[in-house]
Amino acid sequence: MTQATIISALQNGPLTSKQLEFLTGIPRTSVLASCKKLRYKGDLTTGQIKVGRSWVAQYTLAEHLVKIKAKEVEDDDRCLLNPFDIRNAKGIFTPTEYKLMNAHARRLYSPNANEITNNQYI
């Protein structure tokens, strides 16, 4: 269980033992023991980085364990005709502005939009 949690935490990039402790909530001694086992199995690589005045171990996940998200899966559910979809954000607006426009459009075109607009002014 600890090894699986560490592997999932390292999916986004290398982390130190202190960062793994804060991210997973596992005590540092357990993190170090699990990382040592994973390193012996060849699932982790260890590097040394300097933090302040001391050297700290930085753990990186091996290439065969990194899960790569396929873009085809994300693009299948995308509607190219929806101008408020953030993934279609091309033009003069930022993605944040598209999020705001999408929220506003959902609020205006919701099934009970008349109740919302009538109660706003009362």
mmCIF file of N, CA and C in Angstrom:
data_model
loop_
_atom_site.group_PDB
_atom_site.id
_atom_site.type_symbol
_atom_site.label_atom_id
_atom_site.label_comp_id
_atom_site.label_asym_id
_atom_site.label_seq_id
_atom_site.Cartn_x
_atom_site.Cartn_y
_atom_site.Cartn_z
ATOM 1 N N MET A 1 0.824 -1.192 0.000
ATOM 2 C CA MET A 1 0.000 0.000 0.000
ATOM 3 C C MET A 1 0.869 1.259 0.000
ATOM 4 N N THR A 2 1.912 1.263 0.798
ATOM 5 C CA THR A 2 2.793 2.418 0.870
ATOM 6 C C THR A 2 3.522 2.616 -0.452
ATOM 7 N N GLN A 3 3.975 1.521 -1.046
ATOM 8 C CA GLN A 3 4.699 1.627 -2.313
ATOM 9 C C GLN A 3 3.786 2.137 -3.413
ATOM 10 N N ALA A 4 2.552 1.670 -3.434
ATOM 11 C CA ALA A 4 1.597 2.133 -4.450
ATOM 12 C C ALA A 4 1.304 3.619 -4.274
ATOM 13 N N THR A 5 1.207 4.076 -3.038
ATOM 14 C CA THR A 5 0.957 5.500 -2.780
ATOM 15 C C THR A 5 2.141 6.343 -3.233
ATOM 16 N N ILE A 6 3.344 5.859 -2.980
ATOM 17 C CA ILE A 6 4.540 6.597 -3.393
ATOM 18 C C ILE A 6 4.635 6.642 -4.914
ATOM 19 N N ILE A 7 4.318 5.527 -5.570
ATOM 20 C CA ILE A 7 4.355 5.491 -7.034
ATOM 21 C C ILE A 7 3.348 6.473 -7.618
ATOM 22 N N SER A 8 2.151 6.522 -7.046
ATOM 23 C CA SER A 8 1.150 7.465 -7.564
ATOM 24 C C SER A 8 1.544 8.912 -7.283
ATOM 25 N N ALA A 9 2.239 9.162 -6.162
ATOM 26 C CA ALA A 9 2.671 10.533 -5.852
ATOM 27 C C ALA A 9 3.788 10.993 -6.781
ATOM 28 N N LEU A 10 4.605 10.063 -7.253
ATOM 29 C CA LEU A 10 5.732 10.425 -8.120
ATOM 30 C C LEU A 10 5.356 10.463 -9.599
ATOM 31 N N GLN A 11 4.094 10.316 -9.939
ATOM 32 C CA GLN A 11 3.678 10.336 -11.341
ATOM 33 C C GLN A 11 3.927 11.686 -11.998
ATOM 34 N N ASN A 12 3.847 12.778 -11.229
ATOM 35 C CA ASN A 12 3.986 14.114 -11.816
ATOM 36 C C ASN A 12 5.415 14.621 -11.863
ATOM 37 N N GLY A 13 6.342 13.892 -11.240
ATOM 38 C CA GLY A 13 7.726 14.341 -11.285
ATOM 39 C C GLY A 13 8.477 13.968 -10.027
ATOM 40 N N PRO A 14 9.770 14.283 -9.977
ATOM 41 C CA PRO A 14 10.595 13.906 -8.836
ATOM 42 C C PRO A 14 10.238 14.688 -7.574
ATOM 43 N N LEU A 15 10.355 14.009 -6.428
ATOM 44 C CA LEU A 15 10.069 14.620 -5.133
ATOM 45 C C LEU A 15 11.118 14.187 -4.119
ATOM 46 N N THR A 16 11.306 14.998 -3.085
ATOM 47 C CA THR A 16 12.173 14.620 -1.985
ATOM 48 C C THR A 16 11.363 13.846 -0.956
ATOM 49 N N SER A 17 12.051 13.278 0.038
ATOM 50 C CA SER A 17 11.351 12.494 1.057
ATOM 51 C C SER A 17 10.426 13.380 1.890
ATOM 52 N N LYS A 18 10.844 14.606 2.161
ATOM 53 C CA LYS A 18 9.997 15.517 2.923
ATOM 54 C C LYS A 18 8.734 15.881 2.139
ATOM 55 N N GLN A 19 8.890 16.109 0.838
ATOM 56 C CA GLN A 19 7.725 16.408 0.004
ATOM 57 C C GLN A 19 6.791 15.207 -0.076
ATOM 58 N N LEU A 20 7.358 14.003 -0.168
ATOM 59 C CA LEU A 20 6.531 12.793 -0.177
ATOM 60 C C LEU A 20 5.786 12.628 1.141
ATOM 61 N N GLU A 21 6.431 12.965 2.235
ATOM 62 C CA GLU A 21 5.787 12.869 3.550
ATOM 63 C C GLU A 21 4.589 13.805 3.631
ATOM 64 N N PHE A 22 4.770 15.051 3.204
ATOM 65 C CA PHE A 22 3.668 16.009 3.266
ATOM 66 C C PHE A 22 2.559 15.667 2.279
ATOM 67 N N LEU A 23 2.933 15.158 1.120
ATOM 68 C CA LEU A 23 1.945 14.869 0.077
ATOM 69 C C LEU A 23 1.101 13.644 0.405
ATOM 70 N N THR A 24 1.731 12.593 0.926
ATOM 71 C CA THR A 24 1.014 11.338 1.167
ATOM 72 C C THR A 24 0.509 11.191 2.588
ATOM 73 N N GLY A 25 1.126 11.872 3.548
ATOM 74 C CA GLY A 25 0.730 11.719 4.934
ATOM 75 C C GLY A 25 1.364 10.507 5.603
ATOM 76 N N ILE A 26 2.293 9.847 4.926
ATOM 77 C CA ILE A 26 2.988 8.685 5.468
ATOM 78 C C ILE A 26 4.207 9.189 6.239
ATOM 79 N N PRO A 27 4.529 8.599 7.404
ATOM 80 C CA PRO A 27 5.726 9.034 8.134
ATOM 81 C C PRO A 27 6.995 8.891 7.294
ATOM 82 N N ARG A 28 7.954 9.765 7.564
ATOM 83 C CA ARG A 28 9.158 9.804 6.737
ATOM 84 C C ARG A 28 9.954 8.508 6.800
ATOM 85 N N THR A 29 9.956 7.834 7.957
ATOM 86 C CA THR A 29 10.686 6.569 8.061
ATOM 87 C C THR A 29 10.095 5.512 7.146
ATOM 88 N N SER A 30 8.761 5.490 7.045
ATOM 89 C CA SER A 30 8.106 4.541 6.135
ATOM 90 C C SER A 30 8.366 4.909 4.680
ATOM 91 N N VAL A 31 8.392 6.207 4.403
ATOM 92 C CA VAL A 31 8.685 6.662 3.045
ATOM 93 C C VAL A 31 10.092 6.240 2.640
ATOM 94 N N LEU A 32 11.059 6.440 3.553
ATOM 95 C CA LEU A 32 12.440 6.073 3.251
ATOM 96 C C LEU A 32 12.593 4.571 3.050
ATOM 97 N N ALA A 33 11.933 3.774 3.897
ATOM 98 C CA ALA A 33 12.029 2.318 3.768
ATOM 99 C C ALA A 33 11.396 1.843 2.461
ATOM 100 N N SER A 34 10.256 2.412 2.106
ATOM 101 C CA SER A 34 9.589 2.012 0.864
ATOM 102 C C SER A 34 10.390 2.441 -0.361
ATOM 103 N N CYS A 35 10.955 3.638 -0.299
ATOM 104 C CA CYS A 35 11.768 4.113 -1.428
ATOM 105 C C CYS A 35 13.030 3.269 -1.585
ATOM 106 N N LYS A 36 13.582 2.812 -0.467
ATOM 107 C CA LYS A 36 14.758 1.948 -0.525
ATOM 108 C C LYS A 36 14.415 0.631 -1.216
ATOM 109 N N LYS A 37 13.244 0.056 -0.869
ATOM 110 C CA LYS A 37 12.808 -1.192 -1.509
ATOM 111 C C LYS A 37 12.539 -0.981 -3.002
ATOM 112 N N LEU A 38 11.880 0.128 -3.313
ATOM 113 C CA LEU A 38 11.582 0.412 -4.720
ATOM 114 C C LEU A 38 12.861 0.662 -5.517
ATOM 115 N N ARG A 39 13.863 1.271 -4.881
ATOM 116 C CA ARG A 39 15.127 1.511 -5.563
ATOM 117 C C ARG A 39 15.848 0.197 -5.852
ATOM 118 N N TYR A 40 15.813 -0.733 -4.900
ATOM 119 C CA TYR A 40 16.441 -2.036 -5.116
ATOM 120 C C TYR A 40 15.734 -2.821 -6.212
ATOM 121 N N LYS A 41 14.413 -2.634 -6.336
ATOM 122 C CA LYS A 41 13.655 -3.319 -7.397
ATOM 123 C C LYS A 41 13.863 -2.677 -8.758
ATOM 124 N N GLY A 42 14.403 -1.465 -8.787
ATOM 125 C CA GLY A 42 14.631 -0.766 -10.048
ATOM 126 C C GLY A 42 13.467 0.104 -10.464
ATOM 127 N N ASP A 43 12.544 0.358 -9.540
ATOM 128 C CA ASP A 43 11.387 1.183 -9.858
ATOM 129 C C ASP A 43 11.626 2.663 -9.595
ATOM 130 N N LEU A 44 12.664 2.996 -8.846
ATOM 131 C CA LEU A 44 13.006 4.381 -8.530
ATOM 132 C C LEU A 44 14.472 4.641 -8.819
ATOM 133 N N THR A 45 14.766 5.880 -9.139
ATOM 134 C CA THR A 45 16.153 6.318 -9.194
ATOM 135 C C THR A 45 16.314 7.429 -8.167
ATOM 136 N N THR A 46 17.487 7.484 -7.569
ATOM 137 C CA THR A 46 17.741 8.452 -6.512
ATOM 138 C C THR A 46 18.841 9.401 -6.947
ATOM 139 N N GLY A 47 18.612 10.666 -6.726
ATOM 140 C CA GLY A 47 19.614 11.687 -6.995
ATOM 141 C C GLY A 47 19.801 12.548 -5.766
ATOM 142 N N GLN A 48 20.891 13.269 -5.715
ATOM 143 C CA GLN A 48 21.175 14.148 -4.586
ATOM 144 C C GLN A 48 21.009 15.598 -5.024
ATOM 145 N N ILE A 49 20.219 16.360 -4.269
ATOM 146 C CA ILE A 49 20.074 17.790 -4.534
ATOM 147 C C ILE A 49 20.443 18.548 -3.267
ATOM 148 N N LYS A 50 20.894 19.767 -3.426
ATOM 149 C CA LYS A 50 21.296 20.575 -2.284
ATOM 150 C C LYS A 50 20.150 21.491 -1.887
ATOM 151 N N VAL A 51 19.711 21.361 -0.633
ATOM 152 C CA VAL A 51 18.666 22.218 -0.085
ATOM 153 C C VAL A 51 19.275 22.957 1.088
ATOM 154 N N GLY A 52 19.500 24.235 0.916
ATOM 155 C CA GLY A 52 20.155 25.015 1.972
ATOM 156 C C GLY A 52 21.600 24.579 2.125
ATOM 157 N N ARG A 53 21.934 24.079 3.310
ATOM 158 C CA ARG A 53 23.302 23.638 3.574
ATOM 159 C C ARG A 53 23.452 22.130 3.505
ATOM 160 N N SER A 54 22.367 21.414 3.283
ATOM 161 C CA SER A 54 22.441 19.954 3.322
ATOM 162 C C SER A 54 22.054 19.347 1.978
ATOM 163 N N TRP A 55 22.457 18.107 1.804
ATOM 164 C CA TRP A 55 22.105 17.344 0.608
ATOM 165 C C TRP A 55 20.926 16.450 0.925
ATOM 166 N N VAL A 56 19.951 16.415 0.027
ATOM 167 C CA VAL A 56 18.722 15.658 0.232
ATOM 168 C C VAL A 56 18.527 14.722 -0.952
ATOM 169 N N ALA A 57 18.000 13.526 -0.659
ATOM 170 C CA ALA A 57 17.720 12.560 -1.727
ATOM 171 C C ALA A 57 16.451 12.966 -2.465
ATOM 172 N N GLN A 58 16.512 12.895 -3.783
ATOM 173 C CA GLN A 58 15.356 13.193 -4.620
ATOM 174 C C GLN A 58 15.017 11.929 -5.396
ATOM 175 N N TYR A 59 13.767 11.487 -5.304
ATOM 176 C CA TYR A 59 13.342 10.235 -5.918
ATOM 177 C C TYR A 59 12.607 10.510 -7.217
ATOM 178 N N THR A 60 12.952 9.739 -8.233
ATOM 179 C CA THR A 60 12.321 9.848 -9.543
ATOM 180 C C THR A 60 11.806 8.477 -9.932
ATOM 181 N N LEU A 61 10.622 8.431 -10.473
ATOM 182 C CA LEU A 61 10.007 7.170 -10.880
ATOM 183 C C LEU A 61 10.651 6.666 -12.165
ATOM 184 N N ALA A 62 10.820 5.347 -12.271
ATOM 185 C CA ALA A 62 11.396 4.750 -13.475
ATOM 186 C C ALA A 62 10.436 4.923 -14.645
ATOM 187 N N GLU A 63 10.988 4.903 -15.853
ATOM 188 C CA GLU A 63 10.197 5.182 -17.053
ATOM 189 C C GLU A 63 9.062 4.178 -17.265
ATOM 190 N N HIS A 64 9.285 2.926 -16.897
ATOM 191 C CA HIS A 64 8.263 1.911 -17.179
ATOM 192 C C HIS A 64 7.057 2.014 -16.240
ATOM 193 N N LEU A 65 7.132 2.838 -15.188
ATOM 194 C CA LEU A 65 6.009 3.004 -14.270
ATOM 195 C C LEU A 65 5.230 4.296 -14.475
ATOM 196 N N VAL A 66 5.731 5.185 -15.317
ATOM 197 C CA VAL A 66 5.046 6.456 -15.547
ATOM 198 C C VAL A 66 3.849 6.218 -16.448
ATOM 199 N N LYS A 67 2.685 6.642 -15.970
ATOM 200 C CA LYS A 67 1.450 6.491 -16.749
ATOM 201 C C LYS A 67 1.290 7.723 -17.631
ATOM 202 N N ILE A 68 1.222 7.517 -18.917
ATOM 203 C CA ILE A 68 1.065 8.612 -19.863
ATOM 204 C C ILE A 68 -0.396 8.666 -20.280
ATOM 205 N N LYS A 69 -0.993 9.825 -20.125
ATOM 206 C CA LYS A 69 -2.389 9.995 -20.520
ATOM 207 C C LYS A 69 -2.456 10.159 -22.029
ATOM 208 N N ALA A 70 -3.281 9.354 -22.647
ATOM 209 C CA ALA A 70 -3.422 9.429 -24.097
ATOM 210 C C ALA A 70 -4.313 10.611 -24.455
ATOM 211 N N LYS A 71 -3.887 11.398 -25.430
ATOM 212 C CA LYS A 71 -4.679 12.549 -25.848
ATOM 213 C C LYS A 71 -5.942 12.126 -26.569
ATOM 214 N N GLU A 72 -5.932 10.922 -27.174
ATOM 215 C CA GLU A 72 -7.117 10.471 -27.895
ATOM 216 C C GLU A 72 -8.296 10.299 -26.946
ATOM 217 N N VAL A 73 -8.046 9.848 -25.731
ATOM 218 C CA VAL A 73 -9.118 9.647 -24.765
ATOM 219 C C VAL A 73 -9.717 10.975 -24.361
ATOM 220 N N GLU A 74 -8.883 11.987 -24.162
ATOM 221 C CA GLU A 74 -9.389 13.293 -23.770
ATOM 222 C C GLU A 74 -10.142 13.976 -24.907
ATOM 223 N N ASP A 75 -9.723 13.753 -26.146
ATOM 224 C CA ASP A 75 -10.356 14.429 -27.269
ATOM 225 C C ASP A 75 -11.665 13.790 -27.690
ATOM 226 N N ASP A 76 -11.929 12.553 -27.288
ATOM 227 C CA ASP A 76 -13.144 11.884 -27.716
ATOM 228 C C ASP A 76 -14.401 12.544 -27.167
ATOM 229 N N ASP A 77 -14.379 12.978 -25.913
ATOM 230 C CA ASP A 77 -15.570 13.567 -25.321
ATOM 231 C C ASP A 77 -15.666 15.080 -25.547
ATOM 232 N N ARG A 78 -14.792 15.621 -26.340
ATOM 233 C CA ARG A 78 -14.769 17.060 -26.583
ATOM 234 C C ARG A 78 -15.722 17.425 -27.708
ATOM 235 N N CYS A 79 -16.536 18.447 -27.495
ATOM 236 C CA CYS A 79 -17.431 18.967 -28.519
ATOM 237 C C CYS A 79 -16.776 20.199 -29.130
ATOM 238 N N LEU A 80 -16.455 20.105 -30.411
ATOM 239 C CA LEU A 80 -15.767 21.209 -31.072
ATOM 240 C C LEU A 80 -16.679 22.397 -31.343
ATOM 241 N N LEU A 81 -17.992 22.206 -31.262
ATOM 242 C CA LEU A 81 -18.923 23.286 -31.544
ATOM 243 C C LEU A 81 -19.244 24.130 -30.318
ATOM 244 N N ASN A 82 -18.835 23.711 -29.142
ATOM 245 C CA ASN A 82 -19.131 24.441 -27.919
ATOM 246 C C ASN A 82 -18.092 25.550 -27.729
ATOM 247 N N PRO A 83 -18.481 26.814 -27.855
ATOM 248 C CA PRO A 83 -17.495 27.893 -27.725
ATOM 249 C C PRO A 83 -17.055 28.130 -26.282
ATOM 250 N N PHE A 84 -17.802 27.589 -25.306
ATOM 251 C CA PHE A 84 -17.467 27.816 -23.906
ATOM 252 C C PHE A 84 -16.593 26.711 -23.328
ATOM 253 N N ASP A 85 -16.266 25.697 -24.115
ATOM 254 C CA ASP A 85 -15.383 24.630 -23.639
ATOM 255 C C ASP A 85 -13.955 25.149 -23.609
ATOM 256 N N ILE A 86 -13.281 24.944 -22.480
ATOM 257 C CA ILE A 86 -11.930 25.487 -22.307
ATOM 258 C C ILE A 86 -10.964 24.873 -23.300
ATOM 259 N N ARG A 87 -11.187 23.610 -23.667
ATOM 260 C CA ARG A 87 -10.266 22.939 -24.591
ATOM 261 C C ARG A 87 -10.359 23.518 -25.995
ATOM 262 N N ASN A 88 -11.426 24.277 -26.296
ATOM 263 C CA ASN A 88 -11.561 24.942 -27.587
ATOM 264 C C ASN A 88 -11.099 26.399 -27.506
ATOM 265 N N ALA A 89 -10.440 26.769 -26.431
ATOM 266 C CA ALA A 89 -10.074 28.158 -26.182
ATOM 267 C C ALA A 89 -8.977 28.590 -27.146
ATOM 268 N N LYS A 90 -9.406 29.232 -28.207
ATOM 269 C CA LYS A 90 -8.476 29.808 -29.169
ATOM 270 C C LYS A 90 -9.004 31.186 -29.516
ATOM 271 N N GLY A 91 -8.214 32.171 -29.325
ATOM 272 C CA GLY A 91 -8.680 33.503 -29.667
ATOM 273 C C GLY A 91 -8.231 34.536 -28.676
ATOM 274 N N ILE A 92 -9.100 35.524 -28.447
ATOM 275 C CA ILE A 92 -8.696 36.686 -27.666
ATOM 276 C C ILE A 92 -8.919 36.503 -26.171
ATOM 277 N N PHE A 93 -9.652 35.468 -25.742
ATOM 278 C CA PHE A 93 -9.953 35.291 -24.329
ATOM 279 C C PHE A 93 -8.979 34.311 -23.685
ATOM 280 N N THR A 94 -8.755 34.488 -22.398
ATOM 281 C CA THR A 94 -7.915 33.562 -21.647
ATOM 282 C C THR A 94 -8.778 32.378 -21.202
ATOM 283 N N PRO A 95 -8.185 31.246 -20.820
ATOM 284 C CA PRO A 95 -8.974 30.122 -20.333
ATOM 285 C C PRO A 95 -9.837 30.469 -19.125
ATOM 286 N N THR A 96 -9.381 31.388 -18.276
ATOM 287 C CA THR A 96 -10.183 31.796 -17.122
ATOM 288 C C THR A 96 -11.441 32.515 -17.569
ATOM 289 N N GLU A 97 -11.316 33.359 -18.593
ATOM 290 C CA GLU A 97 -12.497 34.063 -19.097
ATOM 291 C C GLU A 97 -13.479 33.086 -19.736
ATOM 292 N N TYR A 98 -12.959 32.044 -20.396
ATOM 293 C CA TYR A 98 -13.854 31.030 -20.940
ATOM 294 C C TYR A 98 -14.580 30.285 -19.821
ATOM 295 N N LYS A 99 -13.904 30.037 -18.693
ATOM 296 C CA LYS A 99 -14.562 29.385 -17.562
ATOM 297 C C LYS A 99 -15.694 30.252 -17.029
ATOM 298 N N LEU A 100 -15.429 31.555 -16.918
ATOM 299 C CA LEU A 100 -16.465 32.465 -16.431
ATOM 300 C C LEU A 100 -17.655 32.526 -17.386
ATOM 301 N N MET A 101 -17.378 32.577 -18.687
ATOM 302 C CA MET A 101 -18.464 32.613 -19.672
ATOM 303 C C MET A 101 -19.267 31.322 -19.636
ATOM 304 N N ASN A 102 -18.587 30.188 -19.452
ATOM 305 C CA ASN A 102 -19.279 28.906 -19.383
ATOM 306 C C ASN A 102 -20.186 28.861 -18.158
ATOM 307 N N ALA A 103 -19.703 29.322 -17.015
ATOM 308 C CA ALA A 103 -20.521 29.334 -15.802
ATOM 309 C C ALA A 103 -21.718 30.262 -15.970
ATOM 310 N N HIS A 104 -21.496 31.412 -16.599
ATOM 311 C CA HIS A 104 -22.589 32.352 -16.825
ATOM 312 C C HIS A 104 -23.633 31.763 -17.782
ATOM 313 N N ALA A 105 -23.172 31.105 -18.841
ATOM 314 C CA ALA A 105 -24.097 30.492 -19.794
ATOM 315 C C ALA A 105 -24.885 29.365 -19.144
ATOM 316 N N ARG A 106 -24.245 28.571 -18.316
ATOM 317 C CA ARG A 106 -24.971 27.502 -17.627
ATOM 318 C C ARG A 106 -26.016 28.075 -16.686
ATOM 319 N N ARG A 107 -25.682 29.175 -16.023
ATOM 320 C CA ARG A 107 -26.637 29.791 -15.109
ATOM 321 C C ARG A 107 -27.818 30.378 -15.878
ATOM 322 N N LEU A 108 -27.552 30.991 -17.042
ATOM 323 C CA LEU A 108 -28.634 31.602 -17.812
ATOM 324 C C LEU A 108 -29.523 30.569 -18.494
ATOM 325 N N TYR A 109 -28.919 29.497 -19.003
ATOM 326 C CA TYR A 109 -29.677 28.527 -19.780
ATOM 327 C C TYR A 109 -30.034 27.275 -19.000
ATOM 328 N N SER A 110 -29.992 27.343 -17.679
ATOM 329 C CA SER A 110 -30.390 26.189 -16.882
ATOM 330 C C SER A 110 -31.904 26.029 -16.964
ATOM 331 N N PRO A 111 -32.427 24.842 -16.639
ATOM 332 C CA PRO A 111 -33.878 24.621 -16.759
ATOM 333 C C PRO A 111 -34.703 25.575 -15.907
ATOM 334 N N ASN A 112 -34.231 25.963 -14.751
ATOM 335 C CA ASN A 112 -34.986 26.893 -13.911
ATOM 336 C C ASN A 112 -34.337 28.275 -13.918
ATOM 337 N N ALA A 113 -33.990 28.752 -15.106
ATOM 338 C CA ALA A 113 -33.339 30.058 -15.233
ATOM 339 C C ALA A 113 -34.305 31.194 -14.912
ATOM 340 N N ASN A 114 -35.608 31.024 -15.226
ATOM 341 C CA ASN A 114 -36.579 32.082 -14.944
ATOM 342 C C ASN A 114 -36.714 32.321 -13.449
ATOM 343 N N GLU A 115 -36.677 31.255 -12.661
ATOM 344 C CA GLU A 115 -36.794 31.414 -11.209
ATOM 345 C C GLU A 115 -35.587 32.177 -10.667
ATOM 346 N N ILE A 116 -34.414 31.895 -11.200
ATOM 347 C CA ILE A 116 -33.207 32.549 -10.704
ATOM 348 C C ILE A 116 -33.230 34.040 -11.039
ATOM 349 N N THR A 117 -33.580 34.386 -12.289
ATOM 350 C CA THR A 117 -33.547 35.789 -12.676
ATOM 351 C C THR A 117 -34.661 36.581 -12.018
ATOM 352 N N ASN A 118 -35.834 35.978 -11.804
ATOM 353 C CA ASN A 118 -36.927 36.697 -11.160
ATOM 354 C C ASN A 118 -36.632 36.950 -9.696
ATOM 355 N N ASN A 119 -35.963 36.025 -9.020
ATOM 356 C CA ASN A 119 -35.698 36.183 -7.605
ATOM 357 C C ASN A 119 -34.501 37.085 -7.317
ATOM 358 N N GLN A 120 -33.713 37.371 -8.325
ATOM 359 C CA GLN A 120 -32.555 38.209 -8.101
ATOM 360 C C GLN A 120 -32.941 39.645 -7.766
ATOM 361 N N TYR A 121 -34.011 40.127 -8.340
ATOM 362 C CA TYR A 121 -34.363 41.541 -8.206
ATOM 363 C C TYR A 121 -35.367 41.794 -7.096
ATOM 364 N N ILE A 122 -35.751 40.765 -6.403
ATOM 365 C CA ILE A 122 -36.757 40.948 -5.333
ATOM 366 C C ILE A 122 -36.079 41.213 -4.009
#
